[in-house]
Structure formats: C-alpha cells, structure tokens
Short mmCIF file of C-alpha atoms in Angstrom, two decimals:
data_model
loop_
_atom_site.label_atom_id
_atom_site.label_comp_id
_atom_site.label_asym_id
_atom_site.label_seq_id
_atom_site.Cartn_x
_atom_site.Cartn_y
_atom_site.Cartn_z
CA UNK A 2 0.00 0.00 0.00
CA UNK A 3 1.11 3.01 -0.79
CA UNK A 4 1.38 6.74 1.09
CA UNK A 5 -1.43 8.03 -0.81
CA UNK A 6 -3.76 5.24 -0.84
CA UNK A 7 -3.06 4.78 3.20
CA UNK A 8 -4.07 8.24 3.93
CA UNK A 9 -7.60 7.80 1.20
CA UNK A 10 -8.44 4.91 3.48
CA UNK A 11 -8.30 6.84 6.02
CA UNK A 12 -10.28 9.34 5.47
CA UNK A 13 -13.11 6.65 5.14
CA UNK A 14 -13.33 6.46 8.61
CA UNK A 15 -16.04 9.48 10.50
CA UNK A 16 -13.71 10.34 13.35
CA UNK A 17 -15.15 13.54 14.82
CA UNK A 18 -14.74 14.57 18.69
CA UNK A 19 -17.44 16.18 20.48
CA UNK A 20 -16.32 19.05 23.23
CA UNK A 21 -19.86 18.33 24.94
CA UNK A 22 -18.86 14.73 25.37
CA UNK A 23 -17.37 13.57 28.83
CA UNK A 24 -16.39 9.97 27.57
CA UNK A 25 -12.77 8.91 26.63
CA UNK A 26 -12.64 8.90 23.67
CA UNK A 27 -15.39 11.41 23.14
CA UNK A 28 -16.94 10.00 20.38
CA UNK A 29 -16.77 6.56 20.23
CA UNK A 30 -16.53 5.67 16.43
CA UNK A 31 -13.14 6.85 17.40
CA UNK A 32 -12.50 3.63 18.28
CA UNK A 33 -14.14 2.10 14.96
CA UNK A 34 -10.59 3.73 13.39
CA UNK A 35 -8.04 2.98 16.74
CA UNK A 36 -9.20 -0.74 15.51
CA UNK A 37 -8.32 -0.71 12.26
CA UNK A 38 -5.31 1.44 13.05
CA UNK A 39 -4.32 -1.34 15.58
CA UNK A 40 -4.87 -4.16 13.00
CA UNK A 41 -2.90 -2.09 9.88
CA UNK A 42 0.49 -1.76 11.90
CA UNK A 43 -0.04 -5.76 13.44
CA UNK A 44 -0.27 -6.62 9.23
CA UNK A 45 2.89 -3.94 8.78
CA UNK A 46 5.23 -5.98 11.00
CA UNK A 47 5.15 -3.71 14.12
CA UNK A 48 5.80 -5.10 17.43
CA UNK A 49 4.01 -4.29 20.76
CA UNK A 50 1.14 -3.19 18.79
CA UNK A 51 -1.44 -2.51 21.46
CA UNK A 52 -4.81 -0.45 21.76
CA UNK A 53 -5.82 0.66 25.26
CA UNK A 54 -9.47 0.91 26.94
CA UNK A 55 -9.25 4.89 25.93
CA UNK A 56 -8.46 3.98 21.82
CA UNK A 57 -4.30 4.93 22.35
CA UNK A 58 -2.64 2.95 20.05
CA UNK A 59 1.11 2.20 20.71
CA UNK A 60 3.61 0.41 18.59
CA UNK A 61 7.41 -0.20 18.22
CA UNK A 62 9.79 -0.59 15.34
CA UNK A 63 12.79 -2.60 16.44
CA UNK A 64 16.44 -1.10 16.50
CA UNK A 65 18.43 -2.57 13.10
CA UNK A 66 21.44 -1.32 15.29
CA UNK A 67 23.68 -2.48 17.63
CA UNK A 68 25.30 1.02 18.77
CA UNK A 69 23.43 2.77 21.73
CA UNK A 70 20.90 4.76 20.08
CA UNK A 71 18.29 7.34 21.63
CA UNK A 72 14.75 6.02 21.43
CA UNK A 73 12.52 8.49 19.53
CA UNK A 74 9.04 8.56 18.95
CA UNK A 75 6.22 9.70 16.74
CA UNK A 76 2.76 10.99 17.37
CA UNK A 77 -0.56 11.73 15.86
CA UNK A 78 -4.35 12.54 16.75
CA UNK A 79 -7.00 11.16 14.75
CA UNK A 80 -10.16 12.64 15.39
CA UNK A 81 -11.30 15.55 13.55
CA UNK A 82 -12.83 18.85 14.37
CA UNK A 83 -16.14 19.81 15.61
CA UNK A 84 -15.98 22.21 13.79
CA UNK A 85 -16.83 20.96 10.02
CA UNK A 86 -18.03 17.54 9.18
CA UNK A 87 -15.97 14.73 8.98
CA UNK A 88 -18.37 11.97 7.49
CA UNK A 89 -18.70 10.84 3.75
CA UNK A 90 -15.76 12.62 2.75
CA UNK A 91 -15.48 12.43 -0.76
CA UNK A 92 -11.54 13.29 -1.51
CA UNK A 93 -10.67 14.27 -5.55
CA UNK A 94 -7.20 14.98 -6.50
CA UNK A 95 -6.47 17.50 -8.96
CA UNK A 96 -3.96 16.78 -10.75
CA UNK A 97 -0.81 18.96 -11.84
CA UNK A 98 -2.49 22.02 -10.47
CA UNK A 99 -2.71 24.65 -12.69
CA UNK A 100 -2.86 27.87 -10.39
CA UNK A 101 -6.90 28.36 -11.45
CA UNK A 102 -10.36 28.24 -9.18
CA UNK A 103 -11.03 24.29 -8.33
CA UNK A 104 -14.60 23.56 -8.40
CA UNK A 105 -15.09 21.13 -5.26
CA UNK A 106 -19.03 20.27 -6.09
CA UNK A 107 -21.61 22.17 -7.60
CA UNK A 108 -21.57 26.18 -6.64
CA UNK A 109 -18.61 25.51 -4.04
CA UNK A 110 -14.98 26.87 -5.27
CA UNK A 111 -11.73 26.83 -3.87
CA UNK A 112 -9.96 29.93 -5.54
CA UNK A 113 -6.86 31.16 -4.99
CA UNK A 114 -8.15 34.80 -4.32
CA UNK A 115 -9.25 33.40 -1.51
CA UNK A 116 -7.02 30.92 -0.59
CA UNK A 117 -3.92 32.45 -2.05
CA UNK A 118 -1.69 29.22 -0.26
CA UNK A 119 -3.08 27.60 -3.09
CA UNK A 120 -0.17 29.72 -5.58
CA UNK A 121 2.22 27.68 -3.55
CA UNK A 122 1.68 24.36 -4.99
CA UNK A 123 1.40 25.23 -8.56
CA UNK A 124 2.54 21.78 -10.92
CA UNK A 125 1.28 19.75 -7.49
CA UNK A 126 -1.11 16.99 -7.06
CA UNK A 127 -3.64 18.59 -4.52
CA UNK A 128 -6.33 15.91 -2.64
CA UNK A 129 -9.10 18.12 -2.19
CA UNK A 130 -12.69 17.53 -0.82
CA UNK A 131 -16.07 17.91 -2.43
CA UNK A 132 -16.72 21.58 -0.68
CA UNK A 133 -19.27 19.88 1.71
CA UNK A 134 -16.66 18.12 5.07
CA UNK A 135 -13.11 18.92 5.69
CA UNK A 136 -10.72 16.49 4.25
CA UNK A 137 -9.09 15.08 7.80
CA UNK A 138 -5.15 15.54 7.00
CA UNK A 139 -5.70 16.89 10.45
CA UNK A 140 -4.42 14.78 10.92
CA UNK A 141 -4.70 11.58 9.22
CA UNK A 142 -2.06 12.42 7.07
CA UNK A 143 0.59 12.88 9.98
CA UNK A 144 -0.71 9.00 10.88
CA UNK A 145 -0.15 8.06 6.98
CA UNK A 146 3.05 9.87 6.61
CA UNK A 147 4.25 8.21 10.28
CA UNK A 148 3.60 4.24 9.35
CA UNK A 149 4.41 4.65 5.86
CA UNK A 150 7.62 5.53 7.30
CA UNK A 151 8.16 2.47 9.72
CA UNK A 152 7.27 0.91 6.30
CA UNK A 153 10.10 2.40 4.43
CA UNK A 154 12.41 1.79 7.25
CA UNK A 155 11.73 -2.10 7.40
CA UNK A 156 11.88 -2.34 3.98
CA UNK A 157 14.97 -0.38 3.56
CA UNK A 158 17.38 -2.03 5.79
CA UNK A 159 20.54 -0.23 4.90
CA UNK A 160 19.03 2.84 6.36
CA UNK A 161 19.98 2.31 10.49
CA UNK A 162 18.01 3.55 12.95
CA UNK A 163 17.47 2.76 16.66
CA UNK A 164 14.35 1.82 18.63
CA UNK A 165 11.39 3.80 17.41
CA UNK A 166 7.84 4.51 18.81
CA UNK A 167 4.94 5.59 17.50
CA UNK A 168 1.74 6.27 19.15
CA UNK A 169 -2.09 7.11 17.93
CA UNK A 170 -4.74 8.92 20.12
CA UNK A 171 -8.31 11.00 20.03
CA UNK A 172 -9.39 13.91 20.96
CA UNK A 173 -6.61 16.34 20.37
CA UNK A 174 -8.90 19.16 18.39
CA UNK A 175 -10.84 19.39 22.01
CA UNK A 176 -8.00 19.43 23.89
CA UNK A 177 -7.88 16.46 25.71
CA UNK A 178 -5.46 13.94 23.44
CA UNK A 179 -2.80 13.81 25.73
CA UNK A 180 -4.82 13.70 28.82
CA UNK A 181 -4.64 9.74 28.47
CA UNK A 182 -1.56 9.49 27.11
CA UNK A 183 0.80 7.45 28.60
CA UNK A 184 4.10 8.67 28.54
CA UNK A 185 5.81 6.17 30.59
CA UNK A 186 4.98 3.27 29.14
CA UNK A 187 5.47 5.49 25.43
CA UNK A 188 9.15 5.51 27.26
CA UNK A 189 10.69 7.89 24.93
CA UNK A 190 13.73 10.36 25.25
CA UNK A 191 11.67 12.80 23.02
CA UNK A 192 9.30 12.79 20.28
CA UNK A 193 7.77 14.55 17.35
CA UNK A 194 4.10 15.14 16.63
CA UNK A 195 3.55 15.18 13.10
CA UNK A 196 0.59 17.38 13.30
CA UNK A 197 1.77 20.47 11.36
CA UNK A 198 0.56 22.75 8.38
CA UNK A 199 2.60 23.29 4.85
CA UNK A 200 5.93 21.71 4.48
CA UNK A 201 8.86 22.97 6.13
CA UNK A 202 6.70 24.15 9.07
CA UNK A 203 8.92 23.50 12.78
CA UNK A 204 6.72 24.82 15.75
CA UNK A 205 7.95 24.65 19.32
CA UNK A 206 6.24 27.59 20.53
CA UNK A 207 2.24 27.57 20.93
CA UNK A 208 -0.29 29.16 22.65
CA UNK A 209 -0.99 28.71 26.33
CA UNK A 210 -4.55 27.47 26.31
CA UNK A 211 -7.49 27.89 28.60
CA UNK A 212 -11.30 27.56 27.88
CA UNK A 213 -13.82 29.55 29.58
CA UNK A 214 -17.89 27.94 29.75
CA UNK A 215 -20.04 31.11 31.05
CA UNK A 216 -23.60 30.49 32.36
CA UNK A 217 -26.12 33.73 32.45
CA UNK A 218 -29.15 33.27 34.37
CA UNK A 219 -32.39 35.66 33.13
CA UNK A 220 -35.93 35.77 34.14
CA UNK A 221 -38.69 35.12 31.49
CA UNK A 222 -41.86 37.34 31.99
CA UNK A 223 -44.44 37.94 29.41
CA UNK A 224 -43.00 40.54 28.01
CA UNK A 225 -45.98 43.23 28.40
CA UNK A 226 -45.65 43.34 31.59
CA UNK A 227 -41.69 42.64 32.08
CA UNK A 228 -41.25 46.17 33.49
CA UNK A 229 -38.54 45.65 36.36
CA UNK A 230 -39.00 42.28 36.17
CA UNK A 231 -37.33 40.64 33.36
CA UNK A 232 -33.63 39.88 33.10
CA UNK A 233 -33.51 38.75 29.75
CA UNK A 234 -30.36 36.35 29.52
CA UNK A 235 -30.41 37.18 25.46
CA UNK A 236 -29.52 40.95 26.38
CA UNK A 237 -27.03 40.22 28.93
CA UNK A 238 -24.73 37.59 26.37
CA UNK A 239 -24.73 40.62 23.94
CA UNK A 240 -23.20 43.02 26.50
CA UNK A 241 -21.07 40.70 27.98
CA UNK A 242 -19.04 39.66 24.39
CA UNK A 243 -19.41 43.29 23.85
CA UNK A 244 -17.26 43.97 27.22
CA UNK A 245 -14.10 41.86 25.39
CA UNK A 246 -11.38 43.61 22.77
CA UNK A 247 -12.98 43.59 19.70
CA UNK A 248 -9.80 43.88 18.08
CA UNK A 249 -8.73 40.60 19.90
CA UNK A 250 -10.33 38.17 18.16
CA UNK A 251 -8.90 35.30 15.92
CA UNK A 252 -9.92 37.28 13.09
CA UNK A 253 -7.92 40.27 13.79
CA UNK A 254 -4.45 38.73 15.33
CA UNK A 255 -1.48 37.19 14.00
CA UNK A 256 1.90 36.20 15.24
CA UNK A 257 2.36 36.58 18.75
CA UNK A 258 -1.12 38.57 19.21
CA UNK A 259 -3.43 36.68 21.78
CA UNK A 260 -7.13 36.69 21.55
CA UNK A 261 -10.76 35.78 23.05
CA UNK A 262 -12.79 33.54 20.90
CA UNK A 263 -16.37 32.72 21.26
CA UNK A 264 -16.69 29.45 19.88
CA UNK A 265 -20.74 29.07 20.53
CA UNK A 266 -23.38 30.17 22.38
CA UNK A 267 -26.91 28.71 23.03
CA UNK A 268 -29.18 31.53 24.04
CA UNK A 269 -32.84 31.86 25.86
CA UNK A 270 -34.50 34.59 27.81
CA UNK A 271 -34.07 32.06 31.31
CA UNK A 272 -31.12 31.41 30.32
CA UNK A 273 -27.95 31.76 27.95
CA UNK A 274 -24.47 29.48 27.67
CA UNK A 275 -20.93 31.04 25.82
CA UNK A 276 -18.34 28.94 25.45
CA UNK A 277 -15.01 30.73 24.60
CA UNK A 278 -11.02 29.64 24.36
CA UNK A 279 -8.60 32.50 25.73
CA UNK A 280 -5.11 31.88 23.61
CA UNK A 281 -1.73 33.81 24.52
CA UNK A 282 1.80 32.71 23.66
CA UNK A 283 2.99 35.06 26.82
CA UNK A 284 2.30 33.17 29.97
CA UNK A 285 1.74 36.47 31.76
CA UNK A 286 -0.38 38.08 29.10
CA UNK A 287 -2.29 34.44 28.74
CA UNK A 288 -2.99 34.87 33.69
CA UNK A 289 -4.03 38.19 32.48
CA UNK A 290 -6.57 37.73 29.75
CA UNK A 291 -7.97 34.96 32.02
CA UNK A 292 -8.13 37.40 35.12
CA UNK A 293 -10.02 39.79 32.92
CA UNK A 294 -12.63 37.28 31.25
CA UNK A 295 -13.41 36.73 35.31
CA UNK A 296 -13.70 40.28 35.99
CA UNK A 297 -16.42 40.88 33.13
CA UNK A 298 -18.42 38.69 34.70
CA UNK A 299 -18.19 40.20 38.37
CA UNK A 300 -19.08 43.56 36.77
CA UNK A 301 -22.06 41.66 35.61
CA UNK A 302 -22.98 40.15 38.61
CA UNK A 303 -22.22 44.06 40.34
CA UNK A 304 -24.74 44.85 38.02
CA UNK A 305 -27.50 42.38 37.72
CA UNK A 306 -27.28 40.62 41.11
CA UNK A 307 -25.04 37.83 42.42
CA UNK A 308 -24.65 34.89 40.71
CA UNK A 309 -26.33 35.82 37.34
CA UNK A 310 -23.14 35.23 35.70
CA UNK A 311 -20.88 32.43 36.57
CA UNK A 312 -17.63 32.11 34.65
CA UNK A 313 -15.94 28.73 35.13
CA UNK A 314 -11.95 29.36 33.19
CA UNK A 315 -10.34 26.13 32.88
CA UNK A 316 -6.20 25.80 31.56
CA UNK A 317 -5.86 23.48 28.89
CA UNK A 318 -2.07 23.60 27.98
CA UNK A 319 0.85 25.66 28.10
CA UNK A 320 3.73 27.06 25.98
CA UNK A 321 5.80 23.77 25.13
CA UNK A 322 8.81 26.45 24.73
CA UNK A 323 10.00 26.53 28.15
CA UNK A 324 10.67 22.24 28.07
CA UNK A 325 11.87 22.44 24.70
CA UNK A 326 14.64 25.25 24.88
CA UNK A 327 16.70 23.31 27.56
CA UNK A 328 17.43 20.86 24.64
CA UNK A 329 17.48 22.08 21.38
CA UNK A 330 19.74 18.72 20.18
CA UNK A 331 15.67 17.87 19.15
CA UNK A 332 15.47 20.55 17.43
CA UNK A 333 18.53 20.55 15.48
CA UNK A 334 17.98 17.19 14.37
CA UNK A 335 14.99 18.29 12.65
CA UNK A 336 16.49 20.91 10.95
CA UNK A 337 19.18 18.53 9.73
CA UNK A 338 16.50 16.09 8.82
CA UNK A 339 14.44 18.95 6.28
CA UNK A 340 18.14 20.21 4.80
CA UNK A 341 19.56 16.86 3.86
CA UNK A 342 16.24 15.93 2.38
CA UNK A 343 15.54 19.50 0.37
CA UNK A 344 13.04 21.10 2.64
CA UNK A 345 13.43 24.80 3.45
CA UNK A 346 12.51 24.76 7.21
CA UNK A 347 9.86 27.42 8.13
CA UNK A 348 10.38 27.67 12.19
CA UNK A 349 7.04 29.44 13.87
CA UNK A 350 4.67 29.85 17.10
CA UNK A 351 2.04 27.77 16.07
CA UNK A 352 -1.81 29.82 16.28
CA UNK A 353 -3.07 27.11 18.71
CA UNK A 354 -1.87 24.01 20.09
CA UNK A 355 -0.91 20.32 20.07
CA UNK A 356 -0.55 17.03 21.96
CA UNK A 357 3.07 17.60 21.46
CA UNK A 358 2.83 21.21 24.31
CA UNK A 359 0.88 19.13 27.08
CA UNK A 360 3.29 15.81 26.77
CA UNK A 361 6.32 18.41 26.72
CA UNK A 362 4.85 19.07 30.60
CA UNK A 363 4.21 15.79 31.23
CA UNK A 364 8.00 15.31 30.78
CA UNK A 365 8.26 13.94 27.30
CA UNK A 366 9.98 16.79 25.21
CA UNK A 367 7.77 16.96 21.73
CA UNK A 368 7.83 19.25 19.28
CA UNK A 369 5.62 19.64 15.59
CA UNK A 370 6.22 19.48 12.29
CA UNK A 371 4.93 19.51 9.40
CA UNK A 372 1.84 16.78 7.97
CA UNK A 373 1.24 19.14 4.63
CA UNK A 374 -2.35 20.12 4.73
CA UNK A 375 -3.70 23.17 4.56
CA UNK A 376 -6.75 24.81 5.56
CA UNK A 377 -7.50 22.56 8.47
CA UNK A 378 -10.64 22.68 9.71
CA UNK A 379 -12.02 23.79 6.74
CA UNK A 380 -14.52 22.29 3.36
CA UNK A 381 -11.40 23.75 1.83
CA UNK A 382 -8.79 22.21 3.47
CA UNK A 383 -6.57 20.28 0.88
CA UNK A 384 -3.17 18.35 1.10
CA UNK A 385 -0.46 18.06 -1.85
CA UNK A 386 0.75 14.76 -2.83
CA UNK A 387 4.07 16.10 -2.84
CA UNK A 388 4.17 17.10 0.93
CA UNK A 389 2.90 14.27 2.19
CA UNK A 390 6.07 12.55 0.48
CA UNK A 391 8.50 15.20 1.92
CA UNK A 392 6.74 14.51 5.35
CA UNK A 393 7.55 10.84 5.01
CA UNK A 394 11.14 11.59 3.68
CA UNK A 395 11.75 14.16 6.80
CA UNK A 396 10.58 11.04 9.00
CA UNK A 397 12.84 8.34 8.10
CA UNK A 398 15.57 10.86 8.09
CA UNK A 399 15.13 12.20 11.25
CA UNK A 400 15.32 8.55 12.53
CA UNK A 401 18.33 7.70 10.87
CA UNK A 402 20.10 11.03 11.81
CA UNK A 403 19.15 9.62 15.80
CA UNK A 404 21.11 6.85 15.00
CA UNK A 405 24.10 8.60 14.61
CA UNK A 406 23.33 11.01 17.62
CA UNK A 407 25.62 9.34 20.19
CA UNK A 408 28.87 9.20 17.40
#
C-alpha cells in the first residue's frame, strides 16, 4: 500500500470529537478507526502493537542497530474537528495544479483569491474535498506519513536507525489527546508530533490554552408586563461579548497577538451558555486575559445581582517552549532532517496548540512538524501529494540522523 492510498483509506473512517462529550474517547466511532489502526500496523510488522481501553494505540519498530541509540518517537491525533463535518468525505485529487479556481461540487470553489496558499503548490497533485466536510489531513495524514515511514524503514534495511515509537490517540482538536496518554509506558527520550501545516513548518512555541464555559441566568416574563421584572439572559450575552477587545479576536491577530474567541453560544431569555477559548503565547499576558474574562463577569454580577453570571476558566495547555529550549539537540535534528532531504525549514509559534505542548509538561519533550495540509478545519482544506512525500522523507531521516546522535 502506498502513502497516498493509506491516507484515502483513512479518510473513510467518520472520526469527529465532540467538546460536549465527557467519555474517553469522546466519540466513540473513534474507536471504529483505533481498531483498524491497531490491526494495519499488526499486518505492517510492528511489534508491541497494542490499543488501550481509551483507543491509544502504541507500537514499536525494532532497532536494526547495535550502537546505543536514543529512542525516539512519533505521534498523531485522529479525530477531527467539531468544527466541520468529517463523514462521507469524498476526496478528488487534482492533478498537476494549474494555479486556477477548483470547483469542489456544484456552486462551491476553492480559488486562490481566496485561498492564495493555493499559488504555492502550482505543478502539485492537490487531494481536495467535495466543498461539503473537511478532508481530515488533520491529521490523518501525519498517521499516513508516520507508518508509511516504519514501512520504508523495514523495507529499507541499509538505512539504520534505533528503537522507534509511534503512538495514535483522540481527541486532540478538544483538547484532551494527551490527557490519556501514557508517557511512561510510550518511554521515549523525546518525540515529534507530526501534526503540522505546509511543508517545512517546525513549531515549538504555541499558545498557552485555557477555555472559559459562562452560564447567564435571566428571568422570562411575558414581556408586556416585564417592566422591572425581566432579566432577559439574550440581552445580557450581547453586552457581555461586547465587554471583550474587539480587536482581539482570531480574526484580527497574528503572530504573537493573543485573543478571546467565542466558539458558541446557546441563548434563551431564562437562560444563555458562551463557550469561549482564551489563547496567549505570553504566559503572563495568557494569567491576564484569564483574570479579565473573570472580571467581566463580576461587573455583571455588580450589576445584575449575584450569581447571574458564573464564569468557570479552565487551563488546557501551556507554551511547550519553556521544556523544549533546555534541549534544542531535538530541534537541530529536525532541521538537519528537512536540509539533507531539500526542505526549506519554516520555524514558527504555532496559532493554537498540540498534543506535542501538554506531553512536553508531562515530561516527554515533543515538538511539531509539518503533515502538509492546509486549511484545516475547513470544506477547503486540501493536502499536496508532494508534501505528504516530503513529510515521510523528513521522517525516516530524522530517525536515521538519531542513530548517529551518540557518534
């Protein structure tokens, strides 16, 4: 099987998380695909394939070498976001891509004006979906890229390498993928998460992460006679969203910039629920924005009575930076890795997070890089053949370049 037709299997599989869900996984046709993932690297050869309760998958490619030889590992998440469909996918490729509008499905267009990334992979094959689900290279094609390369590897066995791990798990787009993850028995000196954007990307600076789930409490009276009476929890969501930077929103930072995001809200008269994620690469800047999300809703309480506003701000993860800068040796491997195999390395904060921040905490250092698709998250998100190749490539070097780490 090849890379390609790994990653369009898949796809196949509906793997979407649920923040509402308190179940591990959260969804459980998670586990539908931990099974199949579980069986695929048993057929590949792996050893100490196992799948836990929770749908982690862990597996080991043996050492080919006798020298003493750090054990590395690789990582990816396969659910998919909330936050577009993941079921039915329908995947085209477009071949040699020509630089013009791609017509996903009927009325639905990918153009470049739009999605001006798109320029970048001119004379590329681009998978693509049909406008209506995202495609799920977030990150099934980190998972593709990873056991293709323990496929290489065995196959190849004039390329030496040490003991390598790789490991599978849900729910990382809601936060929670490393919650379960066991590091110890993973018993790696560091790792990689292969969870990243367009090629070359290197992140190993992200946002510190919190969430914040805000409650309003109204009182419904027919409203011809709600004089003094009403607190209409509608009203009250408005003016509290309206007491947060309007210019710090997703939509209007970049870089460094931190913002508020309001991710949903479900909205009555009685009664009116905001759910919002507070992002800041600054671990000061990140206690501060959470400090002031809780003093909006004191005002509010100040104003409308006690209790009509409770604000429950919960940390998710934190800036992997601080674990990772004590040993940059896992760093410059990676670097190596992308020159001696023709990528151009792009090194940035990533805009959000990964598994990769919280295991850095838990003691396992683990930075990203790149899987090659674009647009995650998105009925436009695509992935080009060619990066998913250069992903695999930047793998198998990265383990043998380990190998030599101790010469």
């Amino acid at each position: 099987m090849d890379l390609i037709e790994r990653f369009l299997n898949y796809i196949r599989f509906d793997t979407q998380s649920s923040e509402e869900s308190e179940t591990v996984p959260s969804t459980s046709k998670q586990l539908l695909f931990a099974e199949y993932l579980k069986k695929e690297l048993e057929r590949e050869g792996l050893d100490d394939v196992e799948m836990d309760e929770k749908g982690y998958v862990y597996a080991t490619l043996k050492a080919n070498t006798k020298e003493p030889v750090p054990t590395i590992g690789f990582i990816s998440h396969y659910d998919t976001s909330p936050d577009c469909s993941g079921a039915n996918i329908k995947p085209q490729i477009v071949s040699h891509y020509n630089g013009s509008d791609i017509l996903l499905s009927e009325g639905i267009i990918s153009s470049p004006k739009k999605f001006p990334e798109l320029l970048q992979h001119i004379g590329e094959d681009l998978i693509v979906t049909d406008g209506t689900t995202l495609l799920g290279a977030d990150d099934k094609a980190g998972i593709a890229e990873i056991v293709q390369a323990m496929v290489y590897l065995q196959e190849h066995k004039e390329t030496k390498h040490g003991k390598i791990r790789v490991a599978f798990n849900p729910d990382e787009e809601i936060g929670k993928g490393a919650h379960h993850f066991d590091v110890e028995k993973f018993d790696c000196e560091w790792a990689y998460t292969v969870d990243g954007g367009d090629v070359g990307e290197l992140e190993f600076e992200n946002f510190n992460a919190a969430s914040a789930k805000i409650t309003i409490k109204g009182v419904s009276v027919h409203p011809g006679y709600a004089k003094d009476k009403m607190i209409n929890a509608n009203a009250l969501a408005v003016e509290l969203a309206g007491m947060l930077p309007k210019d710090e929103t997703p939509e209007m930072t970049e870089g460094y910039q931190g913002f508020y995001h309001l991710t949903s809200i479900l909205s009555g008269i009685e009664q009116a629920k905001l759910s919002y994620i507070i992002r800041d690469h600054d671990r000061e800047r990140f206690e501060d924005r959470k400090r002031f999300m809780l003093r909006c809703a004191e005002q509010m309480n100040e104003k409308y009575g006690k209790d009509t506003v409770v604000c429950v701000v919960s940390d998710q993860y934190y800036n992997m930076k601080e674990k990772i800068d004590p040993q940059m040796h896992v760093i410059d491997l990676v670097l190596r890795a992308m020159q001696e195999t023709g990528v151009s390395p792009k090194v940035k904060p990533i805009r959000g997070g990964t598994d990769g921040a919280q295991l850095s905490f838990k003691g396992l250092p683990c930075p990203n890089i790149f899987a090659g698709g674009i647009n995650f998250h998105s009925p436009h998100e695509f992935v080009p053949v060619q990066s998913m190749e250069k992903a695999m490539r930047v793998i198998v070097k990265i383990c043998e370049l380990t190998a030599e780490y101790n010469h």
